[in-house]
Amino acid sequence: MDHQDLVWTWSIAGFDLHFNITTMLMSTVAALIVAIFSIIGARKLAMRPTGLQNFIEWVMDFCRNIITSNMAWQTGGRFIVLAYTLLFYLFVANMLGIPFELATDTDHYVIWSSPTSDPVLTLTMAAFVIILTHVYGLKIRGGKEYFLDYFRPSPILFPFKIIEEVSNWLTLGLRLFGNIFAKELVTVLLVSLTGLGAAGILLTWLPLAPWLAFGIFIGALQAFIFTMLSMVYMAHKVESH
Amino acid sequence: MDFLEFIADINWGSALYQLLIFSLLIWVVSRFALKPLLGVMQKREQQVNDNLDNAEKSRAEAEQYLEQQREELKNAREQAQEMIDNANKISEQQSREILDNARSEASRLKDAAVADINREKEQALESVRDQVASLSVAIATKVIEKELDESEQEKLIDSYLKEVENK
C-alpha cells in the first residue's frame, strides 16, 4: 500500500543526482501529447478553420484573454506561446492521472500517474515561470527600473518584496502539487476499498465516479489558475505601475 | 535527516529534465504550431478588416451610383417634359399658322373671284351698252328713215320750242 516513485540515481563528480523516472516519463508523455495535438492542429492551416485547428485557435483565444486581462497586448503578446504551452501542458498533465494509475505489483512502484502530483515538477515549473518573469522584467523595463521596483512604493518594503518573490514561487508550485496530489491520494484510497469484497466494490464505485468528475474539474481549474497567476506575476514585472 | 541531506535528496535530476523538456516543448510548439497558426490568424484578421473596408467602400459607391441614377432619371424626366411642351407649343403654332394661311388664302380667292365677277359684269355691261347703242342707233336710223315726215318734224320742232319758251 506504500506507493513509491521509481528513482534512479546517477553519481556524478561525487554528487548523487536523483532522477524520478515516473515523473520524467509522465512529463514526457504529456509534452508529447501537447506537441502532437498542436502540430496536427496546425498542419493544414486554413483561413476557414475546421476540426482541430478550431480547437487550437480557441485555446489561443483563451490565452489571449488571460493575457489581455493582465497587461497591454503589445507587451503581453510575446507571452502567448508560454501561456498556451503552460495551459495545455498542465491540463494534459493533470488529466493523465484521471483514467488510471499503474503501479508495480509487489513494491508498489508507481509508473503512471499525474506528473503534477510530484512537488519537484510543480516547483520546477513555478521556478521556470518566476525566473522568466525576472528575465523579461529586466529585458523589457531595463535594469534600473527593475531594481527600483524593489523599493517602491517605500524602501521599507524591500525585505517583503524579496519574501514575496520566494512565496510566489512556493505558492505557485505547491498549489498545483497539493490539489493534484490530494486528488490522486483520495483516488487511490477509494480504489483500495475494493479490497473489502463485493460491498467494497459498490462502496468504491459510488464515490469514485463523482470524485473523478471533480478531479477533471480540479485539473482544468488548476491549469487555468497556474497560467493566470504566471501572467499576473509577469505583468507585475514587465509593466510599470 | 539534516537540511543538507534533505537538499541533496531532492530529485534534482528530474527537475533539470523537466526544465529541459518544457523548454523544448515551448520551442517545438512555437516553431511548428503556433508561429504558423498566429500568421494565419493575423492574415484572417487582416482579411476580415479588408473585407469590411471593401464592403463599406462598395456601399458608398452603390449609394453614389444610386444618387447619380436618380439625378439622371430626374434630368431625363425634365427633358421629356420639355420636349412634350415644345412639341405642344410647335403644333399649336403650326395649326394656327395653317389656319391663318387658309383663311388668308380663302379671302384672297374670294376677293379675286369678286374682282373677276365685277370685271366680267363690267365687260358684259360694256358690250351690252355698246350693242344697245349701236342697235338703238340702227333702230333709230330705221325709224327715223321710215316715219319722220313733214308734219311730225313740225310737231317735234314745236314742242322743243315750247319747252324753250317755258324756261
PDB file of C-alpha atoms in Angstrom, chain B residues 12-156:
ATOM      1  CA  TRP B  12      17.397  17.499  -8.967  1.00  0.00           C
ATOM      2  CA  GLY B  13      17.823  15.293 -11.957  1.00  0.00           C
ATOM      3  CA  SER B  14      14.153  15.207 -12.804  1.00  0.00           C
ATOM      4  CA  ALA B  15      13.922  18.934 -12.105  1.00  0.00           C
ATOM      5  CA  LEU B  16      16.639  19.545 -14.698  1.00  0.00           C
ATOM      6  CA  TYR B  17      14.918  17.147 -17.053  1.00  0.00           C
ATOM      7  CA  GLN B  18      11.644  18.965 -16.561  1.00  0.00           C
ATOM      8  CA  LEU B  19      13.241  22.333 -17.340  1.00  0.00           C
ATOM      9  CA  LEU B  20      14.783  20.852 -20.435  1.00  0.00           C
ATOM     10  CA  ILE B  21      11.684  19.128 -21.735  1.00  0.00           C
ATOM     11  CA  PHE B  22       9.392  22.057 -21.046  1.00  0.00           C
ATOM     12  CA  SER B  23      11.742  24.473 -22.806  1.00  0.00           C
ATOM     13  CA  LEU B  24      11.937  22.015 -25.677  1.00  0.00           C
ATOM     14  CA  LEU B  25       8.138  21.740 -25.723  1.00  0.00           C
ATOM     15  CA  ILE B  26       7.775  25.524 -25.869  1.00  0.00           C
ATOM     16  CA  TRP B  27      10.264  25.670 -28.709  1.00  0.00           C
ATOM     17  CA  VAL B  28       8.634  22.854 -30.679  1.00  0.00           C
ATOM     18  CA  VAL B  29       5.094  24.168 -30.174  1.00  0.00           C
ATOM     19  CA  SER B  30       6.155  27.667 -31.058  1.00  0.00           C
ATOM     20  CA  ARG B  31       8.193  26.682 -34.111  1.00  0.00           C
ATOM     21  CA  PHE B  32       5.896  24.076 -35.636  1.00  0.00           C
ATOM     22  CA  ALA B  33       2.413  25.044 -34.492  1.00  0.00           C
ATOM     23  CA  LEU B  34       1.824  28.470 -33.038  1.00  0.00           C
ATOM     24  CA  LYS B  35       4.003  30.640 -35.279  1.00  0.00           C
ATOM     25  CA  PRO B  36       2.261  29.464 -38.475  1.00  0.00           C
ATOM     26  CA  LEU B  37      -1.084  29.474 -36.700  1.00  0.00           C
ATOM     27  CA  LEU B  38      -0.587  33.043 -35.475  1.00  0.00           C
ATOM     28  CA  GLY B  39       0.367  34.003 -39.014  1.00  0.00           C
ATOM     29  CA  VAL B  40      -2.872  32.563 -40.338  1.00  0.00           C
ATOM     30  CA  MET B  41      -4.908  34.169 -37.568  1.00  0.00           C
ATOM     31  CA  GLN B  42      -3.307  37.518 -38.318  1.00  0.00           C
ATOM     32  CA  LYS B  43      -3.900  37.063 -42.027  1.00  0.00           C
ATOM     33  CA  ARG B  44      -7.523  36.220 -41.368  1.00  0.00           C
ATOM     34  CA  GLU B  45      -7.915  39.270 -39.174  1.00  0.00           C
ATOM     35  CA  GLN B  46      -6.384  41.346 -41.948  1.00  0.00           C
ATOM     36  CA  GLN B  47      -8.709  39.787 -44.477  1.00  0.00           C
ATOM     37  CA  VAL B  48     -11.774  40.396 -42.358  1.00  0.00           C
ATOM     38  CA  ASN B  49     -10.721  44.008 -41.919  1.00  0.00           C
ATOM     39  CA  ASP B  50     -10.125  44.366 -45.639  1.00  0.00           C
ATOM     40  CA  ASN B  51     -13.477  42.796 -46.425  1.00  0.00           C
ATOM     41  CA  LEU B  52     -15.243  45.133 -44.051  1.00  0.00           C
ATOM     42  CA  ASP B  53     -13.459  48.108 -45.581  1.00  0.00           C
ATOM     43  CA  ASN B  54     -14.316  46.914 -49.071  1.00  0.00           C
ATOM     44  CA  ALA B  55     -17.945  46.384 -48.137  1.00  0.00           C
ATOM     45  CA  GLU B  56     -18.087  49.898 -46.733  1.00  0.00           C
ATOM     46  CA  LYS B  57     -16.487  51.248 -49.888  1.00  0.00           C
ATOM     47  CA  SER B  58     -18.861  49.275 -52.128  1.00  0.00           C
ATOM     48  CA  ARG B  59     -21.829  50.514 -50.157  1.00  0.00           C
ATOM     49  CA  ALA B  60     -20.701  54.127 -50.525  1.00  0.00           C
ATOM     50  CA  GLU B  61     -20.119  53.570 -54.227  1.00  0.00           C
ATOM     51  CA  ALA B  62     -23.524  51.980 -54.686  1.00  0.00           C
ATOM     52  CA  GLU B  63     -25.124  54.871 -52.872  1.00  0.00           C
ATOM     53  CA  GLN B  64     -23.278  57.271 -55.104  1.00  0.00           C
ATOM     54  CA  TYR B  65     -24.426  55.394 -58.189  1.00  0.00           C
ATOM     55  CA  LEU B  66     -27.974  55.378 -56.933  1.00  0.00           C
ATOM     56  CA  GLU B  67     -27.834  59.130 -56.345  1.00  0.00           C
ATOM     57  CA  GLN B  68     -26.403  59.585 -59.817  1.00  0.00           C
ATOM     58  CA  GLN B  69     -29.098  57.418 -61.378  1.00  0.00           C
ATOM     59  CA  ARG B  70     -31.765  59.311 -59.528  1.00  0.00           C
ATOM     60  CA  GLU B  71     -30.326  62.577 -60.772  1.00  0.00           C
ATOM     61  CA  GLU B  72     -30.197  61.256 -64.314  1.00  0.00           C
ATOM     62  CA  LEU B  73     -33.733  59.977 -64.140  1.00  0.00           C
ATOM     63  CA  LYS B  74     -34.872  63.371 -62.939  1.00  0.00           C
ATOM     64  CA  ASN B  75     -32.994  65.036 -65.777  1.00  0.00           C
ATOM     65  CA  ALA B  76     -34.475  62.647 -68.312  1.00  0.00           C
ATOM     66  CA  ARG B  77     -37.946  63.264 -66.992  1.00  0.00           C
ATOM     67  CA  GLU B  78     -37.438  67.006 -67.131  1.00  0.00           C
ATOM     68  CA  GLN B  79     -36.081  66.732 -70.630  1.00  0.00           C
ATOM     69  CA  ALA B  80     -39.021  64.620 -71.753  1.00  0.00           C
ATOM     70  CA  GLN B  81     -41.450  67.099 -70.231  1.00  0.00           C
ATOM     71  CA  GLU B  82     -39.656  69.924 -72.009  1.00  0.00           C
ATOM     72  CA  MET B  83     -39.842  68.043 -75.302  1.00  0.00           C
ATOM     73  CA  ILE B  84     -43.530  67.417 -74.885  1.00  0.00           C
ATOM     74  CA  ASP B  85     -44.096  71.068 -74.031  1.00  0.00           C
ATOM     75  CA  ASN B  86     -42.086  72.149 -77.028  1.00  0.00           C
ATOM     76  CA  ALA B  87     -43.956  69.797 -79.319  1.00  0.00           C
ATOM     77  CA  ASN B  88     -47.263  71.071 -77.987  1.00  0.00           C
ATOM     78  CA  LYS B  89     -46.190  74.643 -78.500  1.00  0.00           C
ATOM     79  CA  ILE B  90     -44.933  73.959 -82.006  1.00  0.00           C
ATOM     80  CA  SER B  91     -48.032  72.072 -83.044  1.00  0.00           C
ATOM     81  CA  GLU B  92     -50.239  74.797 -81.700  1.00  0.00           C
ATOM     82  CA  GLN B  93     -48.245  77.383 -83.554  1.00  0.00           C
ATOM     83  CA  GLN B  94     -48.306  75.353 -86.730  1.00  0.00           C
ATOM     84  CA  SER B  95     -52.018  74.798 -86.600  1.00  0.00           C
ATOM     85  CA  ARG B  96     -52.546  78.481 -86.041  1.00  0.00           C
ATOM     86  CA  GLU B  97     -50.288  79.235 -88.983  1.00  0.00           C
ATOM     87  CA  ILE B  98     -52.090  76.775 -91.205  1.00  0.00           C
ATOM     88  CA  LEU B  99     -55.439  78.206 -90.235  1.00  0.00           C
ATOM     89  CA  ASP B 100     -54.232  81.725 -90.849  1.00  0.00           C
ATOM     90  CA  ASN B 101     -52.812  80.740 -94.162  1.00  0.00           C
ATOM     91  CA  ALA B 102     -56.005  79.022 -95.152  1.00  0.00           C
ATOM     92  CA  ARG B 103     -58.065  81.942 -94.040  1.00  0.00           C
ATOM     93  CA  SER B 104     -55.987  84.474 -95.942  1.00  0.00           C
ATOM     94  CA  GLU B 105     -55.891  82.232 -98.968  1.00  0.00           C
ATOM     95  CA  ALA B 106     -59.648  81.904 -98.849  1.00  0.00           C
ATOM     96  CA  SER B 107     -60.176  85.614 -98.567  1.00  0.00           C
ATOM     97  CA  ARG B 108     -57.668  86.221-101.356  1.00  0.00           C
ATOM     98  CA  LEU B 109     -59.503  83.747-103.555  1.00  0.00           C
ATOM     99  CA  LYS B 110     -62.820  85.339-102.689  1.00  0.00           C
ATOM    100  CA  ASP B 111     -61.513  88.796-103.475  1.00  0.00           C
ATOM    101  CA  ALA B 112     -60.067  87.577-106.737  1.00  0.00           C
ATOM    102  CA  ALA B 113     -63.367  85.905-107.607  1.00  0.00           C
ATOM    103  CA  VAL B 114     -65.331  89.051-106.743  1.00  0.00           C
ATOM    104  CA  ALA B 115     -62.962  91.150-108.821  1.00  0.00           C
ATOM    105  CA  ASP B 116     -63.302  88.713-111.680  1.00  0.00           C
ATOM    106  CA  ILE B 117     -67.066  88.749-111.452  1.00  0.00           C
ATOM    107  CA  ASN B 118     -67.128  92.549-111.346  1.00  0.00           C
ATOM    108  CA  ARG B 119     -64.810  92.793-114.286  1.00  0.00           C
ATOM    109  CA  GLU B 120     -66.880  90.275-116.255  1.00  0.00           C
ATOM    110  CA  LYS B 121     -70.035  92.097-115.314  1.00  0.00           C
ATOM    111  CA  GLU B 122     -68.421  95.382-116.336  1.00  0.00           C
ATOM    112  CA  GLN B 123     -67.340  93.888-119.615  1.00  0.00           C
ATOM    113  CA  ALA B 124     -70.730  92.352-120.217  1.00  0.00           C
ATOM    114  CA  LEU B 125     -72.425  95.624-119.446  1.00  0.00           C
ATOM    115  CA  GLU B 126     -69.968  97.446-121.653  1.00  0.00           C
ATOM    116  CA  SER B 127     -70.648  95.140-124.554  1.00  0.00           C
ATOM    117  CA  VAL B 128     -74.378  95.220-123.916  1.00  0.00           C
ATOM    118  CA  ARG B 129     -74.240  99.032-123.784  1.00  0.00           C
ATOM    119  CA  ASP B 130     -72.276  99.152-126.995  1.00  0.00           C
ATOM    120  CA  GLN B 131     -74.690  96.842-128.688  1.00  0.00           C
ATOM    121  CA  VAL B 132     -77.704  98.707-127.323  1.00  0.00           C
ATOM    122  CA  ALA B 133     -76.245 101.980-128.560  1.00  0.00           C
ATOM    123  CA  SER B 134     -75.485 100.647-131.963  1.00  0.00           C
ATOM    124  CA  LEU B 135     -78.805  98.821-132.059  1.00  0.00           C
ATOM    125  CA  SER B 136     -80.715 101.864-130.958  1.00  0.00           C
ATOM    126  CA  VAL B 137     -78.832 103.955-133.490  1.00  0.00           C
ATOM    127  CA  ALA B 138     -79.670 101.388-136.132  1.00  0.00           C
ATOM    128  CA  ILE B 139     -83.234 101.221-134.973  1.00  0.00           C
ATOM    129  CA  ALA B 140     -83.408 104.934-134.736  1.00  0.00           C
ATOM    130  CA  THR B 141     -81.992 105.308-138.207  1.00  0.00           C
ATOM    131  CA  LYS B 142     -84.511 102.842-139.439  1.00  0.00           C
ATOM    132  CA  VAL B 143     -87.395 104.509-137.601  1.00  0.00           C
ATOM    133  CA  ILE B 144     -86.296 107.977-138.489  1.00  0.00           C
ATOM    134  CA  GLU B 145     -85.778 106.946-142.057  1.00  0.00           C
ATOM    135  CA  LYS B 146     -89.147 105.427-142.224  1.00  0.00           C
ATOM    136  CA  GLU B 147     -91.510 107.677-140.130  1.00  0.00           C
ATOM    137  CA  LEU B 148     -90.080 111.115-139.862  1.00  0.00           C
ATOM    138  CA  ASP B 149     -92.287 113.035-142.274  1.00  0.00           C
ATOM    139  CA  GLU B 150     -93.003 116.737-142.606  1.00  0.00           C
ATOM    140  CA  SER B 151     -95.777 117.074-140.098  1.00  0.00           C
ATOM    141  CA  GLU B 152     -94.155 115.130-137.463  1.00  0.00           C
ATOM    142  CA  GLN B 153     -90.991 117.152-137.815  1.00  0.00           C
ATOM    143  CA  GLU B 154     -93.021 120.206-137.448  1.00  0.00           C
ATOM    144  CA  LYS B 155     -94.654 118.999-134.303  1.00  0.00           C
ATOM    145  CA  LEU B 156     -91.390 117.997-132.773  1.00  0.00           C
TER     146      LEU B 156
END
